[in-house]
Coordinates of C-alpha atoms and ligand atoms in Angstrom, one line a residue:
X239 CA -30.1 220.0 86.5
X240 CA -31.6 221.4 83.1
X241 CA -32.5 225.0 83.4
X242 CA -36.1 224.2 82.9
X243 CA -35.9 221.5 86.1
X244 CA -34.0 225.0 88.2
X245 CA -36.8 227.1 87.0
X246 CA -39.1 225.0 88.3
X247 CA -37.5 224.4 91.8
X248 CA -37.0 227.8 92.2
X249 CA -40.9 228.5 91.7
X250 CA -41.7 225.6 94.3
X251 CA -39.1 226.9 96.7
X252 CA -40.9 230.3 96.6
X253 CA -44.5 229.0 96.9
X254 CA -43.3 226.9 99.8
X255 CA -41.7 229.7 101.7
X256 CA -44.0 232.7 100.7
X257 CA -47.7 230.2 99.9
X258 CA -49.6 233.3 101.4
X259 CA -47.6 236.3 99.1
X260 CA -50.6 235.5 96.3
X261 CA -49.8 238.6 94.1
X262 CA -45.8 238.3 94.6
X263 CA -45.9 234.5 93.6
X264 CA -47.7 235.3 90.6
X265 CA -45.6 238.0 89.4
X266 CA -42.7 235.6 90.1
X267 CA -44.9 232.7 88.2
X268 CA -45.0 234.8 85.3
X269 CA -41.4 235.9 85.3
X270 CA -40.2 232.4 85.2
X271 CA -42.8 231.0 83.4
X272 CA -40.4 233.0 80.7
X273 CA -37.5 232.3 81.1
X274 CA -35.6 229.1 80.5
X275 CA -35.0 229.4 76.8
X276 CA -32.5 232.3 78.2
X277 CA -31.0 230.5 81.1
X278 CA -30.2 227.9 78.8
X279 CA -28.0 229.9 76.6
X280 CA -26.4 230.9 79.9
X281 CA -24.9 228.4 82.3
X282 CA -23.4 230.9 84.7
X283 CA -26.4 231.8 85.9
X284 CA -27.8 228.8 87.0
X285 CA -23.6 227.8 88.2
X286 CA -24.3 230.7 90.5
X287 CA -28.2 230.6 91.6
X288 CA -29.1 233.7 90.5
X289 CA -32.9 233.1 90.5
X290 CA -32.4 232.5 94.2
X291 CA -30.8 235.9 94.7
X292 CA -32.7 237.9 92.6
X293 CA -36.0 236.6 94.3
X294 CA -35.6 237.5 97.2
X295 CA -35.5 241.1 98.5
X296 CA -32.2 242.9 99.9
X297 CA -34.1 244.8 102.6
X298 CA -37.6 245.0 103.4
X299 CA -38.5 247.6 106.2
X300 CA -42.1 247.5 108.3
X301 CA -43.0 250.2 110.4
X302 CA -45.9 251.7 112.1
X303 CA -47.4 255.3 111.1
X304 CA -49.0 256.6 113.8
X305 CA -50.9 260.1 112.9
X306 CA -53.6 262.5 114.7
X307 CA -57.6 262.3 112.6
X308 CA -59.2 265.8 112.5
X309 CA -61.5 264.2 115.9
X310 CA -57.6 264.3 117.6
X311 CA -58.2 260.7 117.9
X312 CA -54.6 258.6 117.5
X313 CA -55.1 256.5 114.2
X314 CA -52.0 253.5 112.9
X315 CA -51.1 252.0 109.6
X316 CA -48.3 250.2 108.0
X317 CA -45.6 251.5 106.7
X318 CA -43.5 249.3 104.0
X319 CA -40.4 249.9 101.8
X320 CA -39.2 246.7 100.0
X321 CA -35.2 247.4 98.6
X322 CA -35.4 244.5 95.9
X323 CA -32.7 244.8 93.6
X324 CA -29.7 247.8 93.5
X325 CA -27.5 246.4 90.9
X326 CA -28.4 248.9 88.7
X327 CA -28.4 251.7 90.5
X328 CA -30.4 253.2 94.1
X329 CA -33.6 251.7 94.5
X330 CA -36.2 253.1 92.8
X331 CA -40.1 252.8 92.4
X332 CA -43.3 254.4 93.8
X333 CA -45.4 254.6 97.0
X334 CA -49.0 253.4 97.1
X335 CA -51.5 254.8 100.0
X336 CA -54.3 252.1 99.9
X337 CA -56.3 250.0 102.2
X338 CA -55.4 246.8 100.5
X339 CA -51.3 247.3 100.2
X340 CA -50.0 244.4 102.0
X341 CA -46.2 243.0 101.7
X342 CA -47.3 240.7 99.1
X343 CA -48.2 243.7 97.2
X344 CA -45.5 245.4 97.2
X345 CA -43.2 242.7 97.1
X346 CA -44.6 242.0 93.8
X347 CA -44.5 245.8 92.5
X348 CA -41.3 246.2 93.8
X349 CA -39.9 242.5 91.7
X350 CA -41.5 243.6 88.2
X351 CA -40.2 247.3 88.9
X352 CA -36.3 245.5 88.8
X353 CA -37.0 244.9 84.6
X354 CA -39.4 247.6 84.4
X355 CA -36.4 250.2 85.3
X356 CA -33.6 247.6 83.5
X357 CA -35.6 248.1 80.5
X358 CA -35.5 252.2 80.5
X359 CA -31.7 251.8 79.8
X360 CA -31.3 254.4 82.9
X361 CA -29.3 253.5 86.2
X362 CA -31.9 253.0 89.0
X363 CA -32.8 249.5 90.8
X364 CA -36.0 248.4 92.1
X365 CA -37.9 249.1 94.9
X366 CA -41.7 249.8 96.1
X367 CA -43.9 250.9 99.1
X368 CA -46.7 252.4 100.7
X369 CA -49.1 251.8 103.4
X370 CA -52.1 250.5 104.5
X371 CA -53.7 253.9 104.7
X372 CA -56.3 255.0 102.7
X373 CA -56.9 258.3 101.3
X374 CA -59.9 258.8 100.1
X375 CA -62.8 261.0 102.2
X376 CA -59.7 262.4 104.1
X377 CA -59.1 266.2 104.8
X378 CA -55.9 267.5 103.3
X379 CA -55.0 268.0 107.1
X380 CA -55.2 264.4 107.9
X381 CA -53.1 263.4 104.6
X382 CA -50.7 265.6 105.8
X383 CA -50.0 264.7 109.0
X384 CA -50.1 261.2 107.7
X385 CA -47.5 262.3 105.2
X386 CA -45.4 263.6 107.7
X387 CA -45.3 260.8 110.0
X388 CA -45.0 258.2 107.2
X389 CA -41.6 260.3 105.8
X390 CA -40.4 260.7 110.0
X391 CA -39.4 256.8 109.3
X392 CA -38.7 256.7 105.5
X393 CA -36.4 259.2 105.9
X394 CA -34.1 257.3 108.1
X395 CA -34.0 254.4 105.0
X396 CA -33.8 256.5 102.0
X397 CA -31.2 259.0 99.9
X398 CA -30.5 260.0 96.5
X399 CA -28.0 257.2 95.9
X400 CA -29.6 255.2 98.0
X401 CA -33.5 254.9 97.5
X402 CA -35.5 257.2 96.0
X403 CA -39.3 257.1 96.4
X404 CA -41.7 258.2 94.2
X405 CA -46.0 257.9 93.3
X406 CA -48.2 255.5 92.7
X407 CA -52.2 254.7 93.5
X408 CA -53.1 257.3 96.4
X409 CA -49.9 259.0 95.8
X410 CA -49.6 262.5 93.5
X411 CA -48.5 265.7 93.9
X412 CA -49.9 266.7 96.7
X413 CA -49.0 263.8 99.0
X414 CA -45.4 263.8 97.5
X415 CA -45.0 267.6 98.2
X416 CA -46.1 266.6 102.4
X417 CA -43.4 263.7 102.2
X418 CA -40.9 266.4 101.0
X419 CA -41.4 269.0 103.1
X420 CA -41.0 266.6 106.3
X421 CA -37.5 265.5 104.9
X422 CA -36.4 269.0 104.5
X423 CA -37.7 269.4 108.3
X424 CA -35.5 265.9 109.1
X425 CA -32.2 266.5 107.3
X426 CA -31.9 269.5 104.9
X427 CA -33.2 270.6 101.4
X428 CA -32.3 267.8 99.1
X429 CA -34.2 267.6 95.4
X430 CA -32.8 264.2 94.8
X431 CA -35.1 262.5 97.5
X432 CA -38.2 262.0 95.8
X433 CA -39.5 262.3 92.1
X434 CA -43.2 263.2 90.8
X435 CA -42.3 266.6 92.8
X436 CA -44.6 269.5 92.0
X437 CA -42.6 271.5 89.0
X438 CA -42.7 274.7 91.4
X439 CA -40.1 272.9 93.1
X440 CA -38.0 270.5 91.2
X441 CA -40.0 268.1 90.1
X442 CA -39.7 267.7 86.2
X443 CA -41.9 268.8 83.4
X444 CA -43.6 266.4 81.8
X445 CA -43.8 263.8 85.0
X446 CA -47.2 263.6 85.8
X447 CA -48.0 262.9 82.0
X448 CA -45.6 260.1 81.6
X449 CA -47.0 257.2 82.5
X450 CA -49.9 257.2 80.4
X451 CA -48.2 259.2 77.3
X452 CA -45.5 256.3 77.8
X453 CA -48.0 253.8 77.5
X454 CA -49.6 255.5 74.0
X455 CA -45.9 256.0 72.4
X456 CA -45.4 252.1 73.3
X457 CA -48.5 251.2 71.5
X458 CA -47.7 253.9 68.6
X459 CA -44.6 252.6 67.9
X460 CA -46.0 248.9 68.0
X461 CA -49.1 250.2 65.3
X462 CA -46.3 252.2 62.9
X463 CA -43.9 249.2 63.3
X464 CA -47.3 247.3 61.7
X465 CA -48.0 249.9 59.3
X466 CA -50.9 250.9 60.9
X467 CA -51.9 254.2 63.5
X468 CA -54.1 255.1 66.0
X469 CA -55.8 257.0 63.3
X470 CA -60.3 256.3 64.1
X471 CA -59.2 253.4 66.9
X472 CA -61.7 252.5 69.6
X473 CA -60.1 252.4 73.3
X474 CA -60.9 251.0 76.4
X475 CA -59.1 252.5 78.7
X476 CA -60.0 251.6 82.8
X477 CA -59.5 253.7 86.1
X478 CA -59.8 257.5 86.4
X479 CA -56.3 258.4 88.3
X480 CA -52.8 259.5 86.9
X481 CA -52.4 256.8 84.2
X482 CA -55.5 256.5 82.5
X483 CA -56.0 260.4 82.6
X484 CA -53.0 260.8 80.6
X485 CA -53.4 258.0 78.3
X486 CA -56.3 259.4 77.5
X487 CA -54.9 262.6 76.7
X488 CA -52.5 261.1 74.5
X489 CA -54.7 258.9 72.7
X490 CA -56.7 261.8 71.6
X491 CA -53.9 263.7 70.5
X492 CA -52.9 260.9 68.4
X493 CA -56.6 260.3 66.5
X494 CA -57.6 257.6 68.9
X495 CA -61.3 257.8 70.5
X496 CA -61.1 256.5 74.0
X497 CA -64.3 256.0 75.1
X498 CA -64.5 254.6 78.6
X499 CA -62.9 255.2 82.1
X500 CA -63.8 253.8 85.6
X501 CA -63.5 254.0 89.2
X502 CA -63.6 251.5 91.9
X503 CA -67.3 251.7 91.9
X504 CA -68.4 252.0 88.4
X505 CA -67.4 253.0 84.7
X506 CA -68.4 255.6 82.2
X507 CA -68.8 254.2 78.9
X508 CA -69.0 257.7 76.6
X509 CA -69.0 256.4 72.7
X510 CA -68.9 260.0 71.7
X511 CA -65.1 259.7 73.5
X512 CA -64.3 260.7 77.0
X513 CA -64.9 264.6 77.6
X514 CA -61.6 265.0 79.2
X515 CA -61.9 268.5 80.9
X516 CA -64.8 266.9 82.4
X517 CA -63.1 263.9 84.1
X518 CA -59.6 266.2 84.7
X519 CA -62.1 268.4 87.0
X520 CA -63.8 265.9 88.5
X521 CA -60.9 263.6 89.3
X522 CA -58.1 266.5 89.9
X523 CA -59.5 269.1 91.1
X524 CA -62.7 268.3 92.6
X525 CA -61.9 264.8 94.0
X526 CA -65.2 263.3 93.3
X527 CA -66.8 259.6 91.7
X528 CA -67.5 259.3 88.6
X529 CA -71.2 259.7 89.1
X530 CA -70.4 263.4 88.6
X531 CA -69.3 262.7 85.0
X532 CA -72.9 261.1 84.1
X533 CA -74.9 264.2 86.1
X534 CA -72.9 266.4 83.8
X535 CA -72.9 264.2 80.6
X536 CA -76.5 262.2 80.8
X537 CA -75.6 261.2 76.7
X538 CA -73.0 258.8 78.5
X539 CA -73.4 255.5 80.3
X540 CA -72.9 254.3 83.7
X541 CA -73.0 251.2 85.1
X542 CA -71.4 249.9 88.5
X543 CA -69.2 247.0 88.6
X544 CA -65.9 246.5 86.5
X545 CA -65.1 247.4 82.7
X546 CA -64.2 244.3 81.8
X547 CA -67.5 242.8 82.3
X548 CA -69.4 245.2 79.8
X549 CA -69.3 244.1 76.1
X550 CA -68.8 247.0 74.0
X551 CA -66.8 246.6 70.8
X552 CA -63.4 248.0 70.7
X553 CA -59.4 247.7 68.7
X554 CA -57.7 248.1 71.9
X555 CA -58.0 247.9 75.7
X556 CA -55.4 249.5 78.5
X557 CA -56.3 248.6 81.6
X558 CA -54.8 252.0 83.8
X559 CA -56.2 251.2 87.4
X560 CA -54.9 248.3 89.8
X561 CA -53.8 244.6 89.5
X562 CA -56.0 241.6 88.6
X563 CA -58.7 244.0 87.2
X564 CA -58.6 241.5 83.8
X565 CA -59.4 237.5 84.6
X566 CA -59.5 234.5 82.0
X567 CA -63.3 235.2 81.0
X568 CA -62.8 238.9 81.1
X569 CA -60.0 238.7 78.5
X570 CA -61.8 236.0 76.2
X571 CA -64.5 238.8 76.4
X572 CA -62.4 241.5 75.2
X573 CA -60.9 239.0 72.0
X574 CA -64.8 238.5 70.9
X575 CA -65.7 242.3 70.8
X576 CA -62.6 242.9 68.6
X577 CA -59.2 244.0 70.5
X578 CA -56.3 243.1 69.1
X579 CA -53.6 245.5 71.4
X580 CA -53.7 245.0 75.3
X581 CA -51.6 247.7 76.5
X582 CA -51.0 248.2 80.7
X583 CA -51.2 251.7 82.3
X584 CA -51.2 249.2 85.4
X585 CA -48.8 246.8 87.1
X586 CA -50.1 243.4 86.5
X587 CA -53.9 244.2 85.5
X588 CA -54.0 241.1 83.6
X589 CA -54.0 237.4 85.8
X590 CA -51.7 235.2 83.8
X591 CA -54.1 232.9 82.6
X592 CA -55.2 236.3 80.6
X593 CA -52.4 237.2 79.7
X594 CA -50.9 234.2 78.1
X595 CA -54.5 233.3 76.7
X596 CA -54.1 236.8 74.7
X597 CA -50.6 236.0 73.5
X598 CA -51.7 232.3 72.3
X599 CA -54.8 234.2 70.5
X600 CA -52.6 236.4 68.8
X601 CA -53.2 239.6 70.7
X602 CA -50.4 242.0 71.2
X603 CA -50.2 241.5 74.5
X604 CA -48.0 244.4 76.0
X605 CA -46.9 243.8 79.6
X606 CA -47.2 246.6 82.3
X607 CA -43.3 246.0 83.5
X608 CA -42.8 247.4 79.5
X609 CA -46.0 249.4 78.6
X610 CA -46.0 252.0 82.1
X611 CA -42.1 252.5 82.1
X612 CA -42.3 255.8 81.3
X613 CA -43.2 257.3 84.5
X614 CA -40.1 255.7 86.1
X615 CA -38.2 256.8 83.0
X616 CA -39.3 260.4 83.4
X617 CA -38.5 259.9 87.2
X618 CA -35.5 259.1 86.1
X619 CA -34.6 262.3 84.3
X620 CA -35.9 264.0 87.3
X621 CA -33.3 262.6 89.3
X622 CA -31.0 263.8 86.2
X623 CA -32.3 267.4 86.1
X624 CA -31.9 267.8 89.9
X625 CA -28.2 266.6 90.2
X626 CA -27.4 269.1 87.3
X627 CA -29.3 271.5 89.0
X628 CA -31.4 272.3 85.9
X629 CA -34.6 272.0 84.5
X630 CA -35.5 270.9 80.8
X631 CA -38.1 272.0 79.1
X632 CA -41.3 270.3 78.8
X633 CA -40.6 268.9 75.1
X634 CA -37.2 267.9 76.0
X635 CA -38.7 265.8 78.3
X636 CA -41.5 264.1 76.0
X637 CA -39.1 263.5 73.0
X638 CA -36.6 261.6 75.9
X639 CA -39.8 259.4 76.8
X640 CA -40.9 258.7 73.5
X641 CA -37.6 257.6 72.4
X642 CA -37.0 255.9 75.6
X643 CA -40.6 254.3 74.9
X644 CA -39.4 253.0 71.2
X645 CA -36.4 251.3 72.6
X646 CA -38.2 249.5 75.0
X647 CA -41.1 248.2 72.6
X648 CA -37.9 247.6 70.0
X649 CA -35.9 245.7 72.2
X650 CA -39.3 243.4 73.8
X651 CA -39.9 242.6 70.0
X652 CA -36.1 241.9 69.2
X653 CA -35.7 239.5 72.2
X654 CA -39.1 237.9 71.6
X655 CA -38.1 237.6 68.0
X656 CA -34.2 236.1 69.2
X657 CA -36.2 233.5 71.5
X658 CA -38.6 232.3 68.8
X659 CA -41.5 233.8 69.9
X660 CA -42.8 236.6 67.9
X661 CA -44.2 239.0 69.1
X662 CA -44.6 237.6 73.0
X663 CA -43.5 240.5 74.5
X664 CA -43.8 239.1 77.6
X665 CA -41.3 237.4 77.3
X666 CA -38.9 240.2 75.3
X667 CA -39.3 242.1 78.3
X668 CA -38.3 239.5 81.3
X669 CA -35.8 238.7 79.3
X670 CA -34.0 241.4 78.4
X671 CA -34.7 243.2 81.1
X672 CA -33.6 240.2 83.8
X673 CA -30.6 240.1 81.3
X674 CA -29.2 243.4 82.1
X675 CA -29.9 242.8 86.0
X676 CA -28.2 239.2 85.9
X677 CA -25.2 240.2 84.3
X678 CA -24.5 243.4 86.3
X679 CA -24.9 240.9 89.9
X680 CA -22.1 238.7 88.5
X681 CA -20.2 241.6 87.9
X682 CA -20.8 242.9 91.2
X683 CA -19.6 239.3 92.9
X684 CA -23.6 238.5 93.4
X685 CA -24.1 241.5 96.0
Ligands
NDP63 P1 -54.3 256.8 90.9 O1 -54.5 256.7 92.4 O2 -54.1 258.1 90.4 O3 -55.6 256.2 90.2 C1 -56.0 254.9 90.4 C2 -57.2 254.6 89.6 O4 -57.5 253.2 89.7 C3 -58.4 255.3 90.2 O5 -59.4 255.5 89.2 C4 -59.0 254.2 91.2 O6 -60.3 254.3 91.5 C5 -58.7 252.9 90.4 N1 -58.5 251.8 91.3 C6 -57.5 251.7 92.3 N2 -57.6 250.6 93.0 C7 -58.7 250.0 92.5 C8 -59.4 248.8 92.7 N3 -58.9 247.9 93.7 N4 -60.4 248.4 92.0 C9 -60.9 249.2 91.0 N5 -60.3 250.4 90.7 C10 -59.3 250.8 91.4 O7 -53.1 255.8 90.5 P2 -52.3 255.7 89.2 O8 -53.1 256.2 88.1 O9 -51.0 256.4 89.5 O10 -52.0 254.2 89.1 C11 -52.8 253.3 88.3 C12 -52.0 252.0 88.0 O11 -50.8 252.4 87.3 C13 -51.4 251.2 89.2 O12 -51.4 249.9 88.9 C14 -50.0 251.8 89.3 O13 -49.2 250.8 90.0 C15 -49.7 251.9 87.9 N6 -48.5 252.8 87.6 C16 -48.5 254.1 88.0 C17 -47.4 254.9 87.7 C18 -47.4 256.3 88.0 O14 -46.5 257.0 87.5 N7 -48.4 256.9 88.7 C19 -46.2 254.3 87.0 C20 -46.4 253.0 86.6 C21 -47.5 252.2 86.9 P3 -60.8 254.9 93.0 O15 -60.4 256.4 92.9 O16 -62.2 254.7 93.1 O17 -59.9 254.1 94.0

């Protein structure tokens, strides 16, 4: 069979076993869709049906969560941990509290977090999860006890050289401290169990900026590589949480004007640039919409409904909020009103008719599994600090991310450029960073 002909049965294989995982199929779609000039050069792979293997998970847990609402009425959700991949090291990847987390969800997170954390250079493996539960208008009573219950199963499944758990949508400091403390009431104190811990115990400096800084260095390194810098550039940056907070920090430090955020219900558009004490205290400390940010700014816009649907003139978008928040017309939108860089703060934000109609228009099109690897990155050193038993400091840290940052945008472009397609870093980064994975499950007699 010609590695184009196995690529393709592999895809129909998957879409006739899994035809209802929509988000996980078009993750895998998007991987493959990739990936024959490289399974071309190598024979062994296809001799051993590696894109069999390394499609389909090697554990995926379900359980129930049962926990108490403030009324003392009994309340369940679903519990989910999917162990992908480990042949680079314990699984690794976040947790995500929100209604809509399904398995195909977190199948798919947990599949493009295997080359997100290949690409970092560090030794973790891929892995996701979460639940059903959502959050938001909940008492910091009820998250806890949901917390707890949630980590009363986890912690049966997870270890620091086994699977280590981290944050995602719904999932920050606070939540992660809850799942800590009810391991340490489980089994004993043990750092290595989760990362995006609060600093005051463990956690690393620098964590809960690393995702969006990441995101900015990738894009930095892509502008200086061009001769050109963030210097007077318009952003559109999307969501309010973790990622597009911090990308907007970062953007400003670096001259950039980021002038929009957004929420699931509506989006600020602020040309003056984002007032980012504003958004920090409404978002981290107040836990309010973004309606708060227009009471208190009335210069600034805001409309309900998505970003991507307002024209406003920009040099670069980075989508920072969920998956699919970017569709064909969306992203033929965003080409017209100028941008030229699509950088993702998010796991798959673009569908992959979007993303593959920026790369044929040109657009440096940088891939979530590539762009956002810095928060796992800086997990990663987390993991390092605790098993040393030592913190770094907070600019340790940062210079270890942005270098981290540059080899990954350095090695998409390389391996784009070694495949003969410039600049398609989508398809530097599935391939080098299914290379890495690939070659270690041979090694490993394909276990
Ligand atoms: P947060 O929960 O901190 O923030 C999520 C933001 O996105 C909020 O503004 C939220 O609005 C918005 N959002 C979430 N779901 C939807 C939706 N269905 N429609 C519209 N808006 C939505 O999460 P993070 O910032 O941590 O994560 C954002 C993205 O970045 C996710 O794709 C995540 O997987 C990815 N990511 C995160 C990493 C991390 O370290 N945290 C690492 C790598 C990737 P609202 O509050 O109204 O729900």
């Amino acid at each position: 069979m010609t590695a184009k002909d196995y690529v393709k049965a592999i895809g129909a294989q998957l879409h006739e076993k899994d035809g209802n995982q929509t988000e996980f199929l078009q993750a895998v779609d998007e991987f493959l869709s990739t990936v024959t000039p490289f399974l071309e050069k190598h024979p062994e792979y296809e001799a051993n049906n590696l894109l069999a293997l390394l499609t389909e998970p090697e554990r995926l847990l379900q359980f129930r969560v049962p926990w108490q609402d403030d009324e003392g009425q009994w309340q369940v959700n679903r519990g989910y941990r999917i162990q992908f991949n480990s042949a680079l090291g314990p699984y690794k990847g976040g947790l995500r509290f929100h209604p809509s987390v399904n398995l195909s969800i977190l199948k798919f997170l947990a599949f493009e977090q295997i080359f997100k954390n290949s690409l970092t250079g560090l030794p973790i493996g891929g892995g996701k999860g979460g639940s059903d539960f959502d959050p938001k208008g909940k008492s910091d009573g009820e998250i806890m006890r949901f917390c707890q219950s949630f980590m009363t199963e986890l912690a049966k499944h997870i270890g620091p050289n086994l699977d280590v758990p981290a944050g995602d949508i719904g999932v920050g400091g606070r939540e992660i401290g809850y799942l800590f403390g009810q391991y340490k009431r489980l089994r004993q104190y043990d750092a290595g169990i989760l990362t995006g811990k609060p600093v005051d115990f463990w956690g690393s400096l620098g964590r809960t900026e690393a995702t969006g800084y990441g995101a900015v260095y990738f894009v930095n390194h892509l502008l200086a590589y061009n001769k050109d810098s963030f210097d007077g550039k318009h952003v559109l940056v999307s969501g309010s949480g973790n990622v597009a907070i911090y990308a907007i920090e970062k953007l400003q430090q670096l001259g950039a004007k980021a002038i929009s955020c957004s929420d699931s219900t509506g989006v600020i558009i602020d040309e003056a640039g984002i007032d980012l004490e504003l958004l920090k205290e409404i978002k981290e400390v107040k836990r309010e919409r973004l309606t708060a940010y227009k009471e208190a700014r009335p210069e600034a816009t805001y409309v309900e409904g998505s970003l991507w649907d307002q024209a406003v003139a920009a040099d670069i978008a980075m989508p920072c909020a969920t998956q699919n928040e970017i569709n064909l017309a969306q992203a033929k939108e965003l080409v017209k009103n100028g941008v030229k860089i699509v950088a993702e703060g998010a796991n798959m934000p673009a569908t992959l008719d979007a993303a593959e109609y920026f790369i044929a228009q040109g657009v440096h099109y940088c891939p979530g599994k590539a762009a956002n690897a810095g928060g796992v990155a800086v997990s990663a050193l987390e993991m390092s600090q605790n098993s040393q038993r030592l913190t770094w400091t907070k600019e340790e840290v940062d210079q270890r991310l942005d270098d981290i940052m540059k080899n990954i945008y350095e090695t998409c472009r390389d391996t784009a450029l070694e495949y003969g397609a410039e600049n398609n870093y989508m398809l530097g980064a599935n391939i080098a960073g299914f290379a890495k994975v690939a070659n270690a499950m041979l090694q490993q007699g394909l276990v």
